[in-house]
mmCIF file of C-alpha atoms in Angstrom:
data_model
loop_
_atom_site.group_PDB
_atom_site.id
_atom_site.type_symbol
_atom_site.label_atom_id
_atom_site.label_comp_id
_atom_site.label_asym_id
_atom_site.label_seq_id
_atom_site.Cartn_x
_atom_site.Cartn_y
_atom_site.Cartn_z
ATOM 1 C CA MET C 1 -1.532 35.412 9.996
ATOM 2 C CA LEU C 2 2.046 35.579 10.336
ATOM 3 C CA PRO C 3 3.910 36.957 13.444
ATOM 4 C CA GLY C 4 2.782 40.675 13.721
ATOM 5 C CA GLY C 5 -0.695 40.123 12.354
ATOM 6 C CA ASP C 6 -2.054 43.102 10.494
ATOM 7 C CA ASP C 7 0.461 45.546 11.989
ATOM 8 C CA ALA C 8 3.131 43.847 9.948
ATOM 9 C CA THR C 9 1.383 44.058 6.814
ATOM 10 C CA ILE C 10 1.646 46.851 3.998
ATOM 11 C CA PRO C 11 -1.868 48.217 5.017
ATOM 12 C CA GLY C 12 -1.075 48.038 8.481
ATOM 13 C CA LEU C 13 2.007 50.294 8.184
ATOM 14 C CA VAL C 14 1.145 52.488 5.381
ATOM 15 C CA GLY C 15 -2.595 52.809 6.060
ATOM 16 C CA PRO C 16 -4.563 52.438 2.978
ATOM 17 C CA PRO C 17 -7.380 49.820 2.458
ATOM 18 C CA ARG C 18 -6.063 46.412 1.848
ATOM 19 C CA LEU C 19 -8.179 45.873 -1.072
ATOM 20 C CA LEU C 20 -6.467 48.977 -2.775
ATOM 21 C CA VAL C 21 -2.892 47.813 -2.055
ATOM 22 C CA ALA C 22 -4.094 44.134 -3.239
ATOM 23 C CA VAL C 23 -5.273 45.677 -6.625
ATOM 24 C CA LEU C 24 -2.051 47.654 -7.013
ATOM 25 C CA VAL C 25 0.344 44.808 -6.320
ATOM 26 C CA LEU C 26 -1.771 42.608 -8.642
ATOM 27 C CA ALA C 27 -1.653 45.145 -11.260
ATOM 28 C CA ALA C 28 2.114 45.266 -10.769
ATOM 29 C CA VAL C 29 2.763 41.632 -10.819
ATOM 30 C CA ILE C 30 0.659 41.212 -14.101
ATOM 31 C CA GLY C 31 2.586 43.949 -15.840
ATOM 32 C CA VAL C 32 5.900 42.397 -14.878
ATOM 33 C CA LEU C 33 4.646 38.984 -16.088
ATOM 34 C CA TRP C 34 3.269 40.513 -19.311
ATOM 35 C CA ARG C 35 6.729 42.175 -20.184
ATOM 36 C CA TRP C 36 8.733 39.139 -19.335
ATOM 37 C CA GLY C 37 6.221 36.794 -21.338
ATOM 38 C CA GLY C 38 6.665 38.847 -24.431
ATOM 39 C CA ARG C 39 10.392 39.068 -24.158
ATOM 40 C CA GLN C 40 10.518 35.562 -23.966
ATOM 41 C CA THR C 41 8.275 35.033 -26.895
ATOM 42 C CA ARG C 42 10.326 37.268 -28.895
ATOM 43 C CA ARG C 43 13.318 35.458 -27.936
ATOM 44 C CA ARG C 44 11.788 32.155 -29.220
ATOM 45 C CA TRP C 45 10.792 33.335 -32.319
ATOM 46 C CA ALA C 46 14.221 34.711 -32.875
ATOM 47 C CA ALA C 47 15.752 31.306 -31.873
ATOM 48 C CA ASP C 48 13.286 29.189 -34.117
ATOM 49 C CA GLY C 49 13.040 31.664 -37.102
ATOM 50 C CA ALA C 50 9.292 31.772 -36.483
ATOM 51 C CA GLY C 51 6.759 34.456 -36.391
ATOM 52 C CA PRO C 52 3.854 35.467 -34.245
ATOM 53 C CA ARG C 53 1.578 32.691 -35.795
ATOM 54 C CA SER C 54 3.716 29.965 -33.959
ATOM 55 C CA ALA C 55 1.310 28.241 -31.653
ATOM 56 C CA GLY C 56 2.320 28.613 -27.908
ATOM 57 C CA ALA C 57 5.284 30.713 -28.237
ATOM 58 C CA GLY C 58 6.627 31.936 -25.214
ATOM 59 C CA THR C 59 4.348 29.780 -23.093
ATOM 60 C CA ALA C 60 4.344 26.389 -24.561
ATOM 61 C CA PRO C 61 5.751 23.873 -21.956
ATOM 62 C CA ARG C 62 8.927 21.858 -22.747
ATOM 63 C CA LEU C 63 7.473 18.604 -22.087
ATOM 64 C CA ARG C 64 4.056 17.038 -23.350
ATOM 65 C CA TRP C 65 2.694 16.656 -19.864
ATOM 66 C CA GLN C 66 3.538 19.839 -18.463
ATOM 67 C CA TRP C 67 1.323 22.974 -18.395
ATOM 68 C CA SER C 68 2.023 26.451 -19.740
ATOM 69 C CA TRP C 69 2.884 28.954 -16.955
ATOM 70 C CA PRO C 70 -0.215 30.790 -17.553
ATOM 71 C CA THR C 71 -2.393 27.996 -16.901
ATOM 72 C CA LEU C 72 -0.381 26.888 -14.147
ATOM 73 C CA GLY C 73 -0.441 30.080 -12.362
ATOM 74 C CA LEU C 74 -4.299 30.118 -12.815
ATOM 75 C CA ALA C 75 -4.566 26.693 -11.419
ATOM 76 C CA LEU C 76 -2.076 27.422 -8.394
ATOM 77 C CA GLY C 77 -4.096 30.453 -7.537
ATOM 78 C CA ALA C 78 -7.441 28.607 -7.507
ATOM 79 C CA VAL C 79 -5.909 25.962 -5.244
ATOM 80 C CA LEU C 80 -4.397 28.329 -2.852
ATOM 81 C CA VAL C 81 -7.773 29.985 -2.410
ATOM 82 C CA LEU C 82 -9.453 26.681 -1.862
ATOM 83 C CA GLY C 83 -6.624 25.837 0.681
ATOM 84 C CA TRP C 84 -7.482 29.271 2.557
ATOM 85 C CA VAL C 85 -11.156 28.374 2.427
ATOM 86 C CA LEU C 86 -10.590 24.745 4.056
ATOM 87 C CA ALA C 87 -8.056 26.188 6.401
ATOM 88 C CA ALA C 88 -10.842 28.462 7.822
ATOM 89 C CA VAL C 89 -13.454 25.668 7.838
ATOM 90 C CA GLY C 90 -10.825 23.596 9.953
ATOM 91 C CA GLY C 91 -10.521 26.580 12.415
ATOM 92 C CA VAL C 92 -7.083 27.449 11.301
ATOM 93 C CA ASP C 93 -5.941 31.030 10.454
ATOM 94 C CA PHE C 94 -3.010 30.310 8.254
ATOM 95 C CA GLY C 95 -2.620 29.012 5.012
ATOM 96 C CA PRO C 96 -0.311 26.722 3.137
ATOM 97 C CA SER C 97 2.929 26.213 4.573
ATOM 98 C CA THR C 98 5.469 23.299 5.155
ATOM 99 C CA VAL C 99 7.966 24.708 7.895
ATOM 100 C CA GLY C 100 4.828 25.340 10.144
ATOM 101 C CA ALA C 101 3.908 21.612 10.117
ATOM 102 C CA SER C 102 7.324 20.658 11.394
ATOM 103 C CA ALA C 103 7.726 23.452 13.757
ATOM 104 C CA GLY C 104 4.424 22.632 15.305
ATOM 105 C CA ILE C 105 5.321 18.941 15.659
ATOM 106 C CA ALA C 106 8.851 20.041 17.159
ATOM 107 C CA ALA C 107 7.251 22.146 19.722
ATOM 108 C CA GLY C 108 4.672 19.586 20.906
ATOM 109 C CA ALA C 109 1.719 21.414 19.438
ATOM 110 C CA PRO C 110 0.906 19.714 15.961
ATOM 111 C CA ASN C 111 -1.078 21.887 13.594
ATOM 112 C CA TRP C 112 -3.167 19.002 11.741
ATOM 113 C CA TRP C 113 -4.268 21.294 8.881
ATOM 114 C CA LEU C 114 -0.565 21.946 8.079
ATOM 115 C CA ILE C 115 0.437 18.303 8.573
ATOM 116 C CA ALA C 116 -2.318 17.235 6.134
ATOM 117 C CA PHE C 117 -1.492 19.820 3.919
ATOM 118 C CA LEU C 118 2.219 18.466 3.740
ATOM 119 C CA LEU C 119 1.257 14.864 3.188
ATOM 120 C CA GLY C 120 -0.959 16.050 0.700
ATOM 121 C CA ILE C 121 1.946 17.589 -1.281
ATOM 122 C CA ILE C 122 3.796 14.371 -1.218
ATOM 123 C CA VAL C 123 0.897 12.175 -1.972
ATOM 124 C CA GLY C 124 -0.503 14.500 -4.609
ATOM 125 C CA GLY C 125 3.003 15.051 -6.235
ATOM 126 C CA GLY C 126 3.178 11.302 -6.491
ATOM 127 C CA VAL C 127 -0.184 10.635 -7.969
ATOM 128 C CA ALA C 128 0.241 13.461 -10.595
ATOM 129 C CA ALA C 129 3.639 12.246 -11.679
ATOM 130 C CA ARG C 130 2.379 8.761 -12.040
ATOM 131 C CA ALA C 131 -0.784 9.842 -13.952
ATOM 132 C CA THR C 132 1.607 11.875 -16.509
ATOM 133 C CA GLY C 133 4.225 9.339 -16.826
ATOM 134 C CA ALA C 134 6.842 11.593 -15.159
ATOM 135 C CA LEU C 135 7.306 9.184 -12.121
ATOM 136 C CA GLU C 136 10.936 7.833 -12.345
ATOM 137 C CA ALA C 137 13.541 6.448 -9.793
ATOM 138 C CA ARG C 138 16.931 7.237 -10.722
ATOM 139 C CA GLY C 139 20.462 7.430 -9.440
ATOM 140 C CA GLU C 140 22.328 10.589 -9.221
ATOM 141 C CA THR C 141 26.157 11.450 -9.363
ATOM 142 C CA ARG C 142 27.929 11.634 -5.880
ATOM 143 C CA ILE C 143 28.416 15.404 -6.366
ATOM 144 C CA ARG C 144 24.612 15.787 -6.785
ATOM 145 C CA TYR C 145 23.933 14.078 -3.668
ATOM 146 C CA LEU C 146 26.220 16.223 -1.862
ATOM 147 C CA ARG C 147 24.559 19.305 -3.399
ATOM 148 C CA LEU C 148 21.083 17.833 -2.335
ATOM 149 C CA LEU C 149 22.281 17.424 1.412
ATOM 150 C CA VAL C 150 23.856 20.839 1.671
ATOM 151 C CA GLY C 151 20.989 22.274 -0.208
ATOM 152 C CA GLY C 152 18.377 20.749 2.193
ATOM 153 C CA SER C 153 20.624 21.840 5.334
ATOM 154 C CA LEU C 154 20.441 25.472 3.922
ATOM 155 C CA LEU C 155 16.819 25.213 3.202
ATOM 156 C CA GLY C 156 15.870 24.102 6.572
ATOM 157 C CA ALA C 157 18.204 26.747 8.359
ATOM 158 C CA GLY C 158 16.716 29.517 5.849
ATOM 159 C CA GLY C 159 13.117 28.520 7.034
ATOM 160 C CA TRP C 160 13.921 28.790 10.361
ATOM 161 C CA ILE C 161 15.637 31.975 10.332
ATOM 162 C CA ALA C 162 12.872 33.545 7.873
ATOM 163 C CA GLY C 163 10.147 32.134 10.131
ATOM 164 C CA GLY C 164 8.700 30.361 7.081
ATOM 165 C CA CYS C 165 9.377 28.463 3.834
ATOM 166 C CA ASN C 166 8.547 29.375 0.172
ATOM 167 C CA LEU C 167 4.978 28.445 0.639
ATOM 168 C CA GLY C 168 4.426 30.132 4.027
ATOM 169 C CA HIS C 169 5.963 33.375 2.906
ATOM 170 C CA GLY C 170 5.070 33.079 -0.666
ATOM 171 C CA PRO C 171 1.202 32.269 -1.187
ATOM 172 C CA SER C 172 0.214 32.783 2.324
ATOM 173 C CA GLY C 173 2.494 35.573 3.490
ATOM 174 C CA MET C 174 2.260 37.501 0.025
ATOM 175 C CA ALA C 175 -1.483 37.031 0.112
ATOM 176 C CA GLN C 176 -1.355 38.877 3.359
ATOM 177 C CA LEU C 177 0.689 41.491 2.023
ATOM 178 C CA ASN C 178 3.239 40.868 4.732
ATOM 179 C CA VAL C 179 6.396 42.922 4.845
ATOM 180 C CA SER C 180 8.709 40.254 6.047
ATOM 181 C CA SER C 181 7.172 37.926 3.348
ATOM 182 C CA LEU C 182 8.011 40.543 0.590
ATOM 183 C CA VAL C 183 11.605 40.696 1.866
ATOM 184 C CA VAL C 184 11.874 36.914 2.113
ATOM 185 C CA VAL C 185 10.457 36.218 -1.231
ATOM 186 C CA LEU C 186 12.543 38.776 -2.845
ATOM 187 C CA CYS C 187 15.834 37.180 -1.320
ATOM 188 C CA MET C 188 14.740 33.682 -2.374
ATOM 189 C CA VAL C 189 14.375 35.239 -5.952
ATOM 190 C CA LEU C 190 17.696 36.662 -5.789
ATOM 191 C CA GLY C 191 19.276 33.565 -4.281
ATOM 192 C CA VAL C 192 17.911 31.332 -6.869
ATOM 193 C CA GLY C 193 18.930 33.496 -9.682
ATOM 194 C CA HIS C 194 22.424 33.721 -8.315
ATOM 195 C CA VAL C 195 22.790 29.778 -7.825
ATOM 196 C CA ARG C 196 21.556 29.134 -11.139
ATOM 197 C CA ALA C 197 24.062 31.445 -12.662
ATOM 198 C CA LEU C 198 26.713 29.386 -10.817
ATOM 199 C CA THR C 199 25.342 26.154 -11.781
ATOM 200 C CA ARG C 200 25.369 27.134 -15.505
ATOM 201 C CA SER C 201 28.845 28.330 -15.374
ATOM 202 C CA SER C 202 30.275 25.272 -13.624
ATOM 203 C CA PRO C 203 31.257 22.020 -15.519
ATOM 204 C CA ARG C 204 28.966 19.051 -14.830
ATOM 205 C CA SER C 205 30.891 16.113 -12.948
ATOM 206 C CA PRO C 206 30.694 12.903 -14.896
ATOM 207 C CA THR C 207 31.170 10.648 -11.806
ATOM 208 C CA ARG C 208 28.374 8.308 -11.340
ATOM 209 C CA VAL C 209 26.948 6.357 -8.281
ATOM 210 C CA GLY C 210 29.040 3.228 -7.752
ATOM 211 C CA SER C 211 31.770 4.367 -10.139
#
């Protein structure tokens, strides 16, 4: 559990059964995704001049090896449930997290479950990219490297301030109905949306590495 335990969750603060709150939250999420998916589908139909019979409209991946977002969401949910089960088998009461792994090492009390999870992300991502032909090594523009450096530093600082990363507060904290996780994830969504809007409106730098 995140700091605060059950008292820091919605059921612990409000009082209703955890299952009831989980069902209501799940229904709200499904409703939002349903409306959002339908709107995206209609936009694609309008852009392509296609009708409702277009295969995969609104959910089709951009690249051949990519999964559609409904398939990806279901697969991610299944993997997360399996992760919680494996964590319990290993005697750990916390699900997927990356900040927890580095924080434990820094504190001199490494959590080997979280370390294995972090290494699994790297190895699994590499294997999946290689298997789908999406693995490539490339250079970036100088401004891109600067953005990556600044973004990584801000990400680390944000994870430290929030007491967890997108995985710790997202799949793990949200699954616990933790109040702080709801706030953190909402701020993440708003922050990503704001930065995306800024990057879309800013011109791309043509400067390449070595130029």
